[in-house]
N, CA, C and O atoms as a GROMACS GRO file, in nm:
protein
  492
    1MET      N    1   9.729   7.132  -7.320
    1MET     CA    2   9.783   7.241  -7.247
    1MET      C    3   9.850   7.366  -7.313
    1MET      O    4   9.950   7.420  -7.268
    2ARG      N    5   9.786   7.401  -7.418
    2ARG     CA    6   9.813   7.517  -7.493
    2ARG      C    7   9.792   7.638  -7.407
    2ARG      O    8   9.692   7.632  -7.335
    3ASN      N    9   9.860   7.739  -7.399
    3ASN     CA   10   9.823   7.877  -7.380
    3ASN      C   11   9.748   7.958  -7.461
    3ASN      O   12   9.806   7.990  -7.565
    4HIS      N   13   9.641   8.000  -7.447
    4HIS     CA   14   9.542   8.086  -7.529
    4HIS      C   15   9.600   8.206  -7.524
    4HIS      O   16   9.616   8.264  -7.631
    5LYS      N   17   9.638   8.264  -7.415
    5LYS     CA   18   9.662   8.418  -7.399
    5LYS      C   19   9.798   8.421  -7.344
    5LYS      O   20   9.841   8.336  -7.266
    6LEU      N   21   9.878   8.538  -7.394
    6LEU     CA   22  10.007   8.565  -7.361
    6LEU      C   23  10.025   8.586  -7.206
    6LEU      O   24  10.128   8.556  -7.146
    7SER      N   25   9.892   8.653  -7.135
    7SER     CA   26   9.922   8.649  -6.990
    7SER      C   27   9.923   8.485  -6.936
    7SER      O   28   9.987   8.462  -6.834
    8ASP      N   29   9.858   8.381  -7.000
    8ASP     CA   30   9.855   8.266  -6.933
    8ASP      C   31  10.011   8.181  -6.942
    8ASP      O   32  10.050   8.094  -6.864
    9SER      N   33  10.080   8.234  -7.057
    9SER     CA   34  10.222   8.211  -7.080
    9SER      C   35  10.311   8.267  -6.928
    9SER      O   36  10.393   8.201  -6.864
   10PHE      N   37  10.267   8.393  -6.903
   10PHE     CA   38  10.337   8.456  -6.793
   10PHE      C   39  10.319   8.388  -6.668
   10PHE      O   40  10.408   8.344  -6.595
   11ARG      N   41  10.150   8.381  -6.647
   11ARG     CA   42  10.112   8.313  -6.536
   11ARG      C   43  10.201   8.185  -6.521
   11ARG      O   44  10.254   8.170  -6.411
   12ASN      N   45  10.219   8.110  -6.597
   12ASN     CA   46  10.261   7.958  -6.593
   12ASN      C   47  10.421   7.975  -6.576
   12ASN      O   48  10.473   7.899  -6.494
   13ALA      N   49  10.493   8.052  -6.633
   13ALA     CA   50  10.620   8.092  -6.618
   13ALA      C   51  10.658   8.140  -6.468
   13ALA      O   52  10.766   8.099  -6.424
   14PHE      N   53  10.588   8.214  -6.396
   14PHE     CA   54  10.598   8.251  -6.276
   14PHE      C   55  10.556   8.161  -6.156
   14PHE      O   56  10.605   8.160  -6.043
   15ARG      N   57  10.448   8.079  -6.209
   15ARG     CA   58  10.422   7.957  -6.128
   15ARG      C   59  10.523   7.884  -6.112
   15ARG      O   60  10.557   7.872  -5.995
   16GLY      N   61  10.594   7.823  -6.199
   16GLY     CA   62  10.714   7.749  -6.238
   16GLY      C   63  10.823   7.788  -6.147
   16GLY      O   64  10.882   7.710  -6.072
   17LEU      N   65  10.850   7.928  -6.160
   17LEU     CA   66  10.974   7.996  -6.081
   17LEU      C   67  10.936   7.979  -5.909
   17LEU      O   68  11.007   7.943  -5.816
   18ARG      N   69  10.813   8.015  -5.914
   18ARG     CA   70  10.772   8.020  -5.758
   18ARG      C   71  10.788   7.836  -5.716
   18ARG      O   72  10.864   7.803  -5.626
   19GLN      N   73  10.729   7.762  -5.772
   19GLN     CA   74  10.773   7.584  -5.743
   19GLN      C   75  10.902   7.592  -5.720
   19GLN      O   76  10.938   7.561  -5.607
   20ALA      N   77  10.989   7.626  -5.802
   20ALA     CA   78  11.138   7.585  -5.811
   20ALA      C   79  11.188   7.655  -5.678
   20ALA      O   80  11.249   7.587  -5.595
   21ILE      N   81  11.162   7.791  -5.655
   21ILE     CA   82  11.213   7.834  -5.539
   21ILE      C   83  11.157   7.748  -5.409
   21ILE      O   84  11.231   7.719  -5.315
   22ALA      N   85  11.052   7.719  -5.412
   22ALA     CA   86  10.961   7.664  -5.275
   22ALA      C   87  10.994   7.532  -5.255
   22ALA      O   88  10.977   7.482  -5.144
   23ARG      N   89  11.055   7.447  -5.381
   23ARG     CA   90  11.065   7.295  -5.351
   23ARG      C   91  11.206   7.252  -5.372
   23ARG      O   92  11.240   7.138  -5.342
   24GLU      N   93  11.297   7.346  -5.428
   24GLU     CA   94  11.425   7.318  -5.476
   24GLU      C   95  11.516   7.373  -5.376
   24GLU      O   96  11.514   7.496  -5.365
   25ARG      N   97  11.600   7.305  -5.298
   25ARG     CA   98  11.681   7.369  -5.207
   25ARG      C   99  11.802   7.423  -5.257
   25ARG      O  100  11.866   7.513  -5.204
   26ASN      N  101  11.832   7.361  -5.367
   26ASN     CA  102  11.939   7.449  -5.441
   26ASN      C  103  11.917   7.577  -5.506
   26ASN      O  104  12.001   7.666  -5.510
   27MET      N  105  11.786   7.585  -5.560
   27MET     CA  106  11.741   7.704  -5.597
   27MET      C  107  11.743   7.815  -5.497
   27MET      O  108  11.792   7.925  -5.526
   28ARG      N  109  11.678   7.783  -5.343
   28ARG     CA  110  11.684   7.890  -5.252
   28ARG      C  111  11.809   7.920  -5.220
   28ARG      O  112  11.833   8.036  -5.185
   29ILE      N  113  11.917   7.822  -5.226
   29ILE     CA  114  12.067   7.886  -5.214
   29ILE      C  115  12.095   7.977  -5.297
   29ILE      O  116  12.148   8.082  -5.261
   30HIS      N  117  12.059   7.948  -5.439
   30HIS     CA  118  12.127   8.045  -5.541
   30HIS      C  119  12.034   8.189  -5.518
   30HIS      O  120  12.090   8.297  -5.533
   31VAL      N  121  11.912   8.185  -5.487
   31VAL     CA  122  11.850   8.306  -5.467
   31VAL      C  123  11.905   8.397  -5.344
   31VAL      O  124  11.926   8.518  -5.356
   32ALA      N  125  11.926   8.323  -5.223
   32ALA     CA  126  11.985   8.365  -5.102
   32ALA      C  127  12.126   8.436  -5.158
   32ALA      O  128  12.157   8.550  -5.122
   33ALA      N  129  12.199   8.365  -5.242
   33ALA     CA  130  12.323   8.424  -5.277
   33ALA      C  131  12.317   8.530  -5.385
   33ALA      O  132  12.408   8.612  -5.394
   34ALA      N  133  12.230   8.531  -5.455
   34ALA     CA  134  12.180   8.635  -5.536
   34ALA      C  135  12.163   8.748  -5.456
   34ALA      O  136  12.230   8.849  -5.478
   35VAL      N  137  12.074   8.741  -5.358
   35VAL     CA  138  12.050   8.865  -5.272
   35VAL      C  139  12.159   8.920  -5.214
   35VAL      O  140  12.191   9.038  -5.220
   36LEU      N  141  12.212   8.837  -5.161
   36LEU     CA  142  12.344   8.903  -5.080
   36LEU      C  143  12.446   8.933  -5.185
   36LEU      O  144  12.524   9.018  -5.144
   37CYS      N  145  12.473   8.891  -5.310
   37CYS     CA  146  12.548   8.989  -5.390
   37CYS      C  147  12.499   9.125  -5.429
   37CYS      O  148  12.575   9.214  -5.468
   38ILE      N  149  12.359   9.137  -5.416
   38ILE     CA  150  12.300   9.248  -5.463
   38ILE      C  151  12.319   9.350  -5.353
   38ILE      O  152  12.352   9.464  -5.388
   39LEU      N  153  12.302   9.324  -5.222
   39LEU     CA  154  12.314   9.391  -5.111
   39LEU      C  155  12.452   9.442  -5.108
   39LEU      O  156  12.479   9.558  -5.076
   40LEU      N  157  12.544   9.350  -5.141
   40LEU     CA  158  12.674   9.364  -5.126
   40LEU      C  159  12.706   9.474  -5.240
   40LEU      O  160  12.780   9.570  -5.215
   41GLY      N  161  12.650   9.457  -5.360
   41GLY     CA  162  12.714   9.562  -5.474
   41GLY      C  163  12.625   9.689  -5.430
   41GLY      O  164  12.673   9.781  -5.496
   42ILE      N  165  12.538   9.731  -5.366
   42ILE     CA  166  12.495   9.839  -5.324
   42ILE      C  167  12.572   9.890  -5.217
   42ILE      O  168  12.588  10.012  -5.217
   43VAL      N  169  12.628   9.816  -5.116
   43VAL     CA  170  12.738   9.870  -5.038
   43VAL      C  171  12.875   9.914  -5.107
   43VAL      O  172  12.936  10.016  -5.073
   44CYS      N  173  12.916   9.826  -5.208
   44CYS     CA  174  13.041   9.873  -5.276
   44CYS      C  175  12.987   9.988  -5.375
   44CYS      O  176  13.072  10.057  -5.431
   45ARG      N  177  12.854  10.012  -5.399
   45ARG     CA  178  12.845  10.124  -5.494
   45ARG      C  179  12.914  10.111  -5.626
   45ARG      O  180  12.994  10.189  -5.677
   46LEU      N  181  12.861   9.976  -5.681
   46LEU     CA  182  12.888   9.924  -5.806
   46LEU      C  183  12.874  10.000  -5.927
   46LEU      O  184  12.760  10.042  -5.940
   47ASP      N  185  12.945  10.027  -6.012
   47ASP     CA  186  12.920  10.121  -6.143
   47ASP      C  187  12.827  10.039  -6.233
   47ASP      O  188  12.810   9.920  -6.207
   48PRO      N  189  12.773  10.090  -6.326
   48PRO     CA  190  12.663  10.003  -6.445
   48PRO      C  191  12.727   9.890  -6.488
   48PRO      O  192  12.660   9.790  -6.464
   49VAL      N  193  12.822   9.870  -6.538
   49VAL     CA  194  12.913   9.770  -6.603
   49VAL      C  195  12.911   9.646  -6.490
   49VAL      O  196  12.867   9.533  -6.512
   50SER      N  197  12.966   9.691  -6.367
   50SER     CA  198  12.984   9.584  -6.297
   50SER      C  199  12.836   9.528  -6.249
   50SER      O  200  12.823   9.408  -6.225
   51TRP      N  201  12.732   9.614  -6.238
   51TRP     CA  202  12.574   9.576  -6.206
   51TRP      C  203  12.548   9.492  -6.338
   51TRP      O  204  12.464   9.404  -6.319
   52ALA      N  205  12.587   9.494  -6.435
   52ALA     CA  206  12.540   9.430  -6.577
   52ALA      C  207  12.601   9.290  -6.545
   52ALA      O  208  12.530   9.189  -6.547
   53VAL      N  209  12.741   9.286  -6.515
   53VAL     CA  210  12.801   9.155  -6.497
   53VAL      C  211  12.755   9.082  -6.396
   53VAL      O  212  12.751   8.959  -6.404
   54LEU      N  213  12.711   9.153  -6.282
   54LEU     CA  214  12.684   9.069  -6.172
   54LEU      C  215  12.518   9.032  -6.200
   54LEU      O  216  12.481   8.931  -6.142
   55PHE      N  217  12.427   9.094  -6.274
   55PHE     CA  218  12.311   9.027  -6.328
   55PHE      C  219  12.328   8.933  -6.418
   55PHE      O  220  12.247   8.841  -6.428
   56ILE      N  221  12.434   8.942  -6.495
   56ILE     CA  222  12.423   8.836  -6.627
   56ILE      C  223  12.461   8.707  -6.545
   56ILE      O  224  12.408   8.597  -6.555
   57ALA      N  225  12.557   8.742  -6.468
   57ALA     CA  226  12.614   8.590  -6.373
   57ALA      C  227  12.502   8.539  -6.276
   57ALA      O  228  12.500   8.421  -6.240
   58ILE      N  229  12.416   8.624  -6.236
   58ILE     CA  230  12.293   8.563  -6.134
   58ILE      C  231  12.214   8.504  -6.234
   58ILE      O  232  12.178   8.388  -6.216
   59GLY      N  233  12.182   8.564  -6.337
   59GLY     CA  234  12.070   8.515  -6.445
   59GLY      C  235  12.142   8.362  -6.503
   59GLY      O  236  12.074   8.260  -6.513
   60LEU      N  237  12.265   8.365  -6.533
   60LEU     CA  238  12.300   8.227  -6.576
   60LEU      C  239  12.296   8.120  -6.480
   60LEU      O  240  12.281   8.003  -6.517
   61VAL      N  241  12.309   8.156  -6.348
   61VAL     CA  242  12.299   8.049  -6.238
   61VAL      C  243  12.175   8.005  -6.234
   61VAL      O  244  12.147   7.885  -6.228
   62VAL      N  245  12.093   8.096  -6.239
   62VAL     CA  246  11.936   8.076  -6.194
   62VAL      C  247  11.865   8.008  -6.315
   62VAL      O  248  11.774   7.927  -6.304
   63VAL      N  249  11.916   8.049  -6.428
   63VAL     CA  250  11.867   7.983  -6.578
   63VAL      C  251  11.892   7.824  -6.573
   63VAL      O  252  11.815   7.729  -6.582
   64THR      N  253  12.026   7.832  -6.556
   64THR     CA  254  12.070   7.664  -6.551
   64THR      C  255  12.023   7.569  -6.434
   64THR      O  256  12.014   7.447  -6.448
   65GLU      N  257  11.997   7.631  -6.328
   65GLU     CA  258  11.953   7.570  -6.200
   65GLU      C  259  11.787   7.539  -6.272
   65GLU      O  260  11.749   7.422  -6.277
   66LEU      N  261  11.718   7.626  -6.313
   66LEU     CA  262  11.583   7.592  -6.379
   66LEU      C  263  11.587   7.480  -6.467
   66LEU      O  264  11.511   7.384  -6.456
   67ILE      N  265  11.683   7.494  -6.560
   67ILE     CA  266  11.685   7.367  -6.656
   67ILE      C  267  11.693   7.253  -6.597
   67ILE      O  268  11.617   7.158  -6.616
   68ASN      N  269  11.813   7.257  -6.502
   68ASN     CA  270  11.842   7.141  -6.439
   68ASN      C  271  11.711   7.086  -6.374
   68ASN      O  272  11.681   6.974  -6.413
   69THR      N  273  11.645   7.131  -6.300
   69THR     CA  274  11.533   7.098  -6.206
   69THR      C  275  11.439   7.047  -6.312
   69THR      O  276  11.380   6.940  -6.296
   70ALA      N  277  11.423   7.129  -6.433
   70ALA     CA  278  11.322   7.047  -6.527
   70ALA      C  279  11.377   6.928  -6.584
   70ALA      O  280  11.293   6.843  -6.612
   71VAL      N  281  11.508   6.898  -6.611
   71VAL     CA  282  11.531   6.789  -6.679
   71VAL      C  283  11.544   6.666  -6.554
   71VAL      O  284  11.524   6.548  -6.585
   72GLU      N  285  11.577   6.701  -6.419
   72GLU     CA  286  11.553   6.615  -6.320
   72GLU      C  287  11.406   6.544  -6.327
   72GLU      O  288  11.382   6.424  -6.338
   73LYS      N  289  11.308   6.661  -6.317
   73LYS     CA  290  11.144   6.615  -6.300
   73LYS      C  291  11.135   6.542  -6.430
   73LYS      O  292  11.076   6.434  -6.424
   74LEU      N  293  11.178   6.577  -6.543
   74LEU     CA  294  11.133   6.502  -6.663
   74LEU      C  295  11.179   6.345  -6.674
   74LEU      O  296  11.115   6.250  -6.718
   75VAL      N  297  11.320   6.351  -6.615
   75VAL     CA  298  11.376   6.215  -6.625
   75VAL      C  299  11.299   6.145  -6.500
   75VAL      O  300  11.273   6.028  -6.528
   76ASP      N  301  11.259   6.180  -6.384
   76ASP     CA  302  11.177   6.129  -6.288
   76ASP      C  303  11.046   6.059  -6.336
   76ASP      O  304  11.007   5.946  -6.308
   77MET      N  305  10.983   6.164  -6.425
   77MET     CA  306  10.852   6.116  -6.466
   77MET      C  307  10.877   6.023  -6.571
   77MET      O  308  10.780   5.951  -6.593
   78ILE      N  309  11.003   5.994  -6.664
   78ILE     CA  310  11.001   5.904  -6.766
   78ILE      C  311  11.026   5.741  -6.706
   78ILE      O  312  10.978   5.637  -6.750
   79THR      N  313  11.128   5.763  -6.582
   79THR     CA  314  11.147   5.649  -6.525
   79THR      C  315  11.149   5.647  -6.382
   79THR      O  316  11.196   5.745  -6.324
   80THR      N  317  11.100   5.538  -6.308
   80THR     CA  318  11.126   5.507  -6.184
   80THR      C  319  11.218   5.422  -6.128
   80THR      O  320  11.243   5.416  -6.008
   81GLU      N  321  11.282   5.336  -6.242
   81GLU     CA  322  11.356   5.249  -6.199
   81GLU      C  323  11.501   5.302  -6.220
   81GLU      O  324  11.512   5.382  -6.314
   82TYR      N  325  11.615   5.273  -6.150
   82TYR     CA  326  11.742   5.292  -6.199
   82TYR      C  327  11.785   5.294  -6.341
   82TYR      O  328  11.754   5.197  -6.411
   83SER      N  329  11.846   5.382  -6.388
   83SER     CA  330  11.890   5.374  -6.529
   83SER      C  331  12.022   5.448  -6.506
   83SER      O  332  12.044   5.549  -6.438
   84ALA      N  333  12.103   5.372  -6.581
   84ALA     CA  334  12.262   5.444  -6.601
   84ALA      C  335  12.239   5.573  -6.703
   84ALA      O  336  12.284   5.685  -6.680
   85LYS      N  337  12.176   5.547  -6.795
   85LYS     CA  338  12.135   5.662  -6.895
   85LYS      C  339  12.068   5.800  -6.809
   85LYS      O  340  12.105   5.917  -6.815
   86ALA      N  341  11.971   5.746  -6.739
   86ALA     CA  342  11.890   5.871  -6.690
   86ALA      C  343  12.004   5.936  -6.566
   86ALA      O  344  12.017   6.057  -6.546
   87ARG      N  345  12.057   5.860  -6.513
   87ARG     CA  346  12.166   5.929  -6.418
   87ARG      C  347  12.256   6.013  -6.478
   87ARG      O  348  12.286   6.123  -6.430
   88ALA      N  349  12.311   5.961  -6.600
   88ALA     CA  350  12.409   6.047  -6.683
   88ALA      C  351  12.328   6.157  -6.716
   88ALA      O  352  12.375   6.269  -6.696
   89VAL      N  353  12.213   6.146  -6.763
   89VAL     CA  354  12.158   6.283  -6.791
   89VAL      C  355  12.130   6.365  -6.686
   89VAL      O  356  12.141   6.484  -6.717
   90LYS      N  357  12.096   6.345  -6.567
   90LYS     CA  358  12.075   6.438  -6.462
   90LYS      C  359  12.228   6.483  -6.419
   90LYS      O  360  12.260   6.602  -6.415
   91ASP      N  361  12.326   6.373  -6.385
   91ASP     CA  362  12.458   6.424  -6.378
   91ASP      C  363  12.496   6.562  -6.473
   91ASP      O  364  12.539   6.670  -6.434
   92ILE      N  365  12.474   6.528  -6.575
   92ILE     CA  366  12.514   6.637  -6.720
   92ILE      C  367  12.449   6.764  -6.683
   92ILE      O  368  12.510   6.870  -6.688
   93ALA      N  369  12.324   6.753  -6.644
   93ALA     CA  370  12.253   6.880  -6.631
   93ALA      C  371  12.307   6.946  -6.503
   93ALA      O  372  12.329   7.067  -6.502
   94ALA      N  373  12.331   6.860  -6.382
   94ALA     CA  374  12.393   6.923  -6.288
   94ALA      C  375  12.512   6.963  -6.297
   94ALA      O  376  12.554   7.053  -6.224
   95GLY      N  377  12.585   6.906  -6.384
   95GLY     CA  378  12.721   6.990  -6.428
   95GLY      C  379  12.726   7.109  -6.497
   95GLY      O  380  12.826   7.180  -6.497
   96ALA      N  381  12.595   7.144  -6.572
   96ALA     CA  382  12.586   7.265  -6.624
   96ALA      C  383  12.564   7.387  -6.523
   96ALA      O  384  12.593   7.505  -6.538
   97VAL      N  385  12.509   7.328  -6.427
   97VAL     CA  386  12.487   7.408  -6.312
   97VAL      C  387  12.609   7.435  -6.223
   97VAL      O  388  12.616   7.548  -6.173
   98LEU      N  389  12.692   7.359  -6.200
   98LEU     CA  390  12.837   7.358  -6.166
   98LEU      C  391  12.905   7.444  -6.239
   98LEU      O  392  12.966   7.531  -6.176
   99VAL      N  393  12.912   7.444  -6.366
   99VAL     CA  394  12.981   7.533  -6.459
   99VAL      C  395  12.941   7.705  -6.446
   99VAL      O  396  13.014   7.804  -6.446
  100ALA      N  397  12.824   7.695  -6.437
  100ALA     CA  398  12.753   7.825  -6.451
  100ALA      C  399  12.806   7.906  -6.299
  100ALA      O  400  12.858   8.017  -6.290
  101ALA      N  401  12.776   7.815  -6.196
  101ALA     CA  402  12.834   7.867  -6.068
  101ALA      C  403  12.993   7.902  -6.044
  101ALA      O  404  13.039   7.979  -5.960
  102ILE      N  405  13.048   7.839  -6.123
  102ILE     CA  406  13.215   7.850  -6.120
  102ILE      C  407  13.204   7.994  -6.183
  102ILE      O  408  13.242   8.090  -6.115
  103VAL      N  409  13.152   8.014  -6.315
  103VAL     CA  410  13.176   8.112  -6.395
  103VAL      C  411  13.123   8.232  -6.297
  103VAL      O  412  13.193   8.332  -6.290
  104ALA      N  413  13.008   8.226  -6.225
  104ALA     CA  414  12.935   8.336  -6.133
  104ALA      C  415  13.049   8.356  -6.026
  104ALA      O  416  13.060   8.474  -5.993
  105VAL      N  417  13.120   8.286  -5.976
  105VAL     CA  418  13.207   8.300  -5.862
  105VAL      C  419  13.330   8.396  -5.906
  105VAL      O  420  13.371   8.496  -5.848
  106ALA      N  421  13.384   8.329  -6.045
  106ALA     CA  422  13.486   8.430  -6.107
  106ALA      C  423  13.451   8.543  -6.136
  106ALA      O  424  13.537   8.631  -6.122
  107LEU      N  425  13.313   8.582  -6.186
  107LEU     CA  426  13.280   8.702  -6.225
  107LEU      C  427  13.247   8.781  -6.102
  107LEU      O  428  13.260   8.903  -6.099
  108GLY      N  429  13.211   8.721  -6.014
  108GLY     CA  430  13.187   8.780  -5.872
  108GLY      C  431  13.336   8.832  -5.796
  108GLY      O  432  13.341   8.936  -5.731
  109ALA      N  433  13.424   8.766  -5.812
  109ALA     CA  434  13.540   8.802  -5.764
  109ALA      C  435  13.598   8.922  -5.869
  109ALA      O  436  13.666   9.013  -5.822
  110LEU      N  437  13.574   8.919  -5.979
  110LEU     CA  438  13.621   9.038  -6.059
  110LEU      C  439  13.563   9.148  -6.045
  110LEU      O  440  13.621   9.251  -6.078
  111VAL      N  441  13.409   9.151  -5.981
  111VAL     CA  442  13.349   9.261  -5.994
  111VAL      C  443  13.351   9.324  -5.826
  111VAL      O  444  13.332   9.443  -5.800
  112PHE      N  445  13.378   9.222  -5.728
  112PHE     CA  446  13.373   9.259  -5.578
  112PHE      C  447  13.519   9.292  -5.539
  112PHE      O  448  13.536   9.394  -5.471
  113ILE      N  449  13.609   9.232  -5.568
  113ILE     CA  450  13.734   9.234  -5.519
  113ILE      C  451  13.802   9.397  -5.515
  113ILE      O  452  13.859   9.442  -5.415
  114PRO      N  453  13.784   9.463  -5.626
  114PRO     CA  454  13.845   9.595  -5.630
  114PRO      C  455  13.775   9.688  -5.528
  114PRO      O  456  13.837   9.754  -5.444
  115PRO      N  457  13.660   9.688  -5.540
  115PRO     CA  458  13.568   9.776  -5.448
  115PRO      C  459  13.572   9.738  -5.291
  115PRO      O  460  13.551   9.826  -5.208
  116LEU      N  461  13.593   9.629  -5.261
  116LEU     CA  462  13.626   9.564  -5.119
  116LEU      C  463  13.760   9.632  -5.083
  116LEU      O  464  13.772   9.696  -4.978
  117LEU      N  465  13.844   9.618  -5.158
  117LEU     CA  466  14.010   9.643  -5.124
  117LEU      C  467  13.976   9.783  -5.089
  117LEU      O  468  14.010   9.823  -4.977
  118ARG      N  469  13.896   9.887  -5.192
  118ARG     CA  470  13.923  10.014  -5.145
  118ARG      C  471  13.813  10.044  -5.041
  118ARG      O  472  13.818  10.154  -4.986
  119LEU      N  473  13.726   9.969  -5.012
  119LEU     CA  474  13.655   9.998  -4.901
  119LEU      C  475  13.738   9.959  -4.771
  119LEU      O  476  13.713  10.017  -4.665
  120ALA      N  477  13.822   9.877  -4.777
  120ALA     CA  478  13.918   9.834  -4.680
  120ALA      C  479  14.025   9.916  -4.647
  120ALA      O  480  14.096   9.921  -4.546
  121GLY      N  481  14.025   9.997  -4.778
  121GLY     CA  482  14.162  10.105  -4.752
  121GLY      C  483  14.297  10.041  -4.788
  121GLY      O  484  14.406  10.072  -4.739
  122LEU      N  485  14.272   9.940  -4.887
  122LEU     CA  486  14.381   9.849  -4.900
  122LEU      C  487  14.458   9.884  -5.043
  122LEU      O  488  14.567   9.838  -5.076
  123GLN      N  489  14.381   9.971  -5.117
  123GLN     CA  490  14.399  10.017  -5.264
  123GLN      C  491  14.415  10.158  -5.313
  123GLN      O  492  14.428  10.181  -5.434
   0.00000   0.00000   0.00000
């Protein structure tokens, strides 16, 4: 399954991204949250540094969710029987997504609270 052309690599990567969005509920939740954050960023007229922080946070969550999904699929492919080790692997991968989401929420608060306070006339 080796890619012979660079375009094949990109095509495969986009296919994987589409599959994750189409088949994984949590990925759809993350994408929806990202869209809402981007729309809120437009409303708040974020500065370039805040946009950079926002996109880094979004990227962090999406990347960890993709890795988590890949780990879960691989574990399911390797074993169909219950295994405490397989469960631990899945739980650890899910924990990475949780940490990324917590970091993203903290960054989102730092990015959005000041402009929201200004918009509300409280600052």
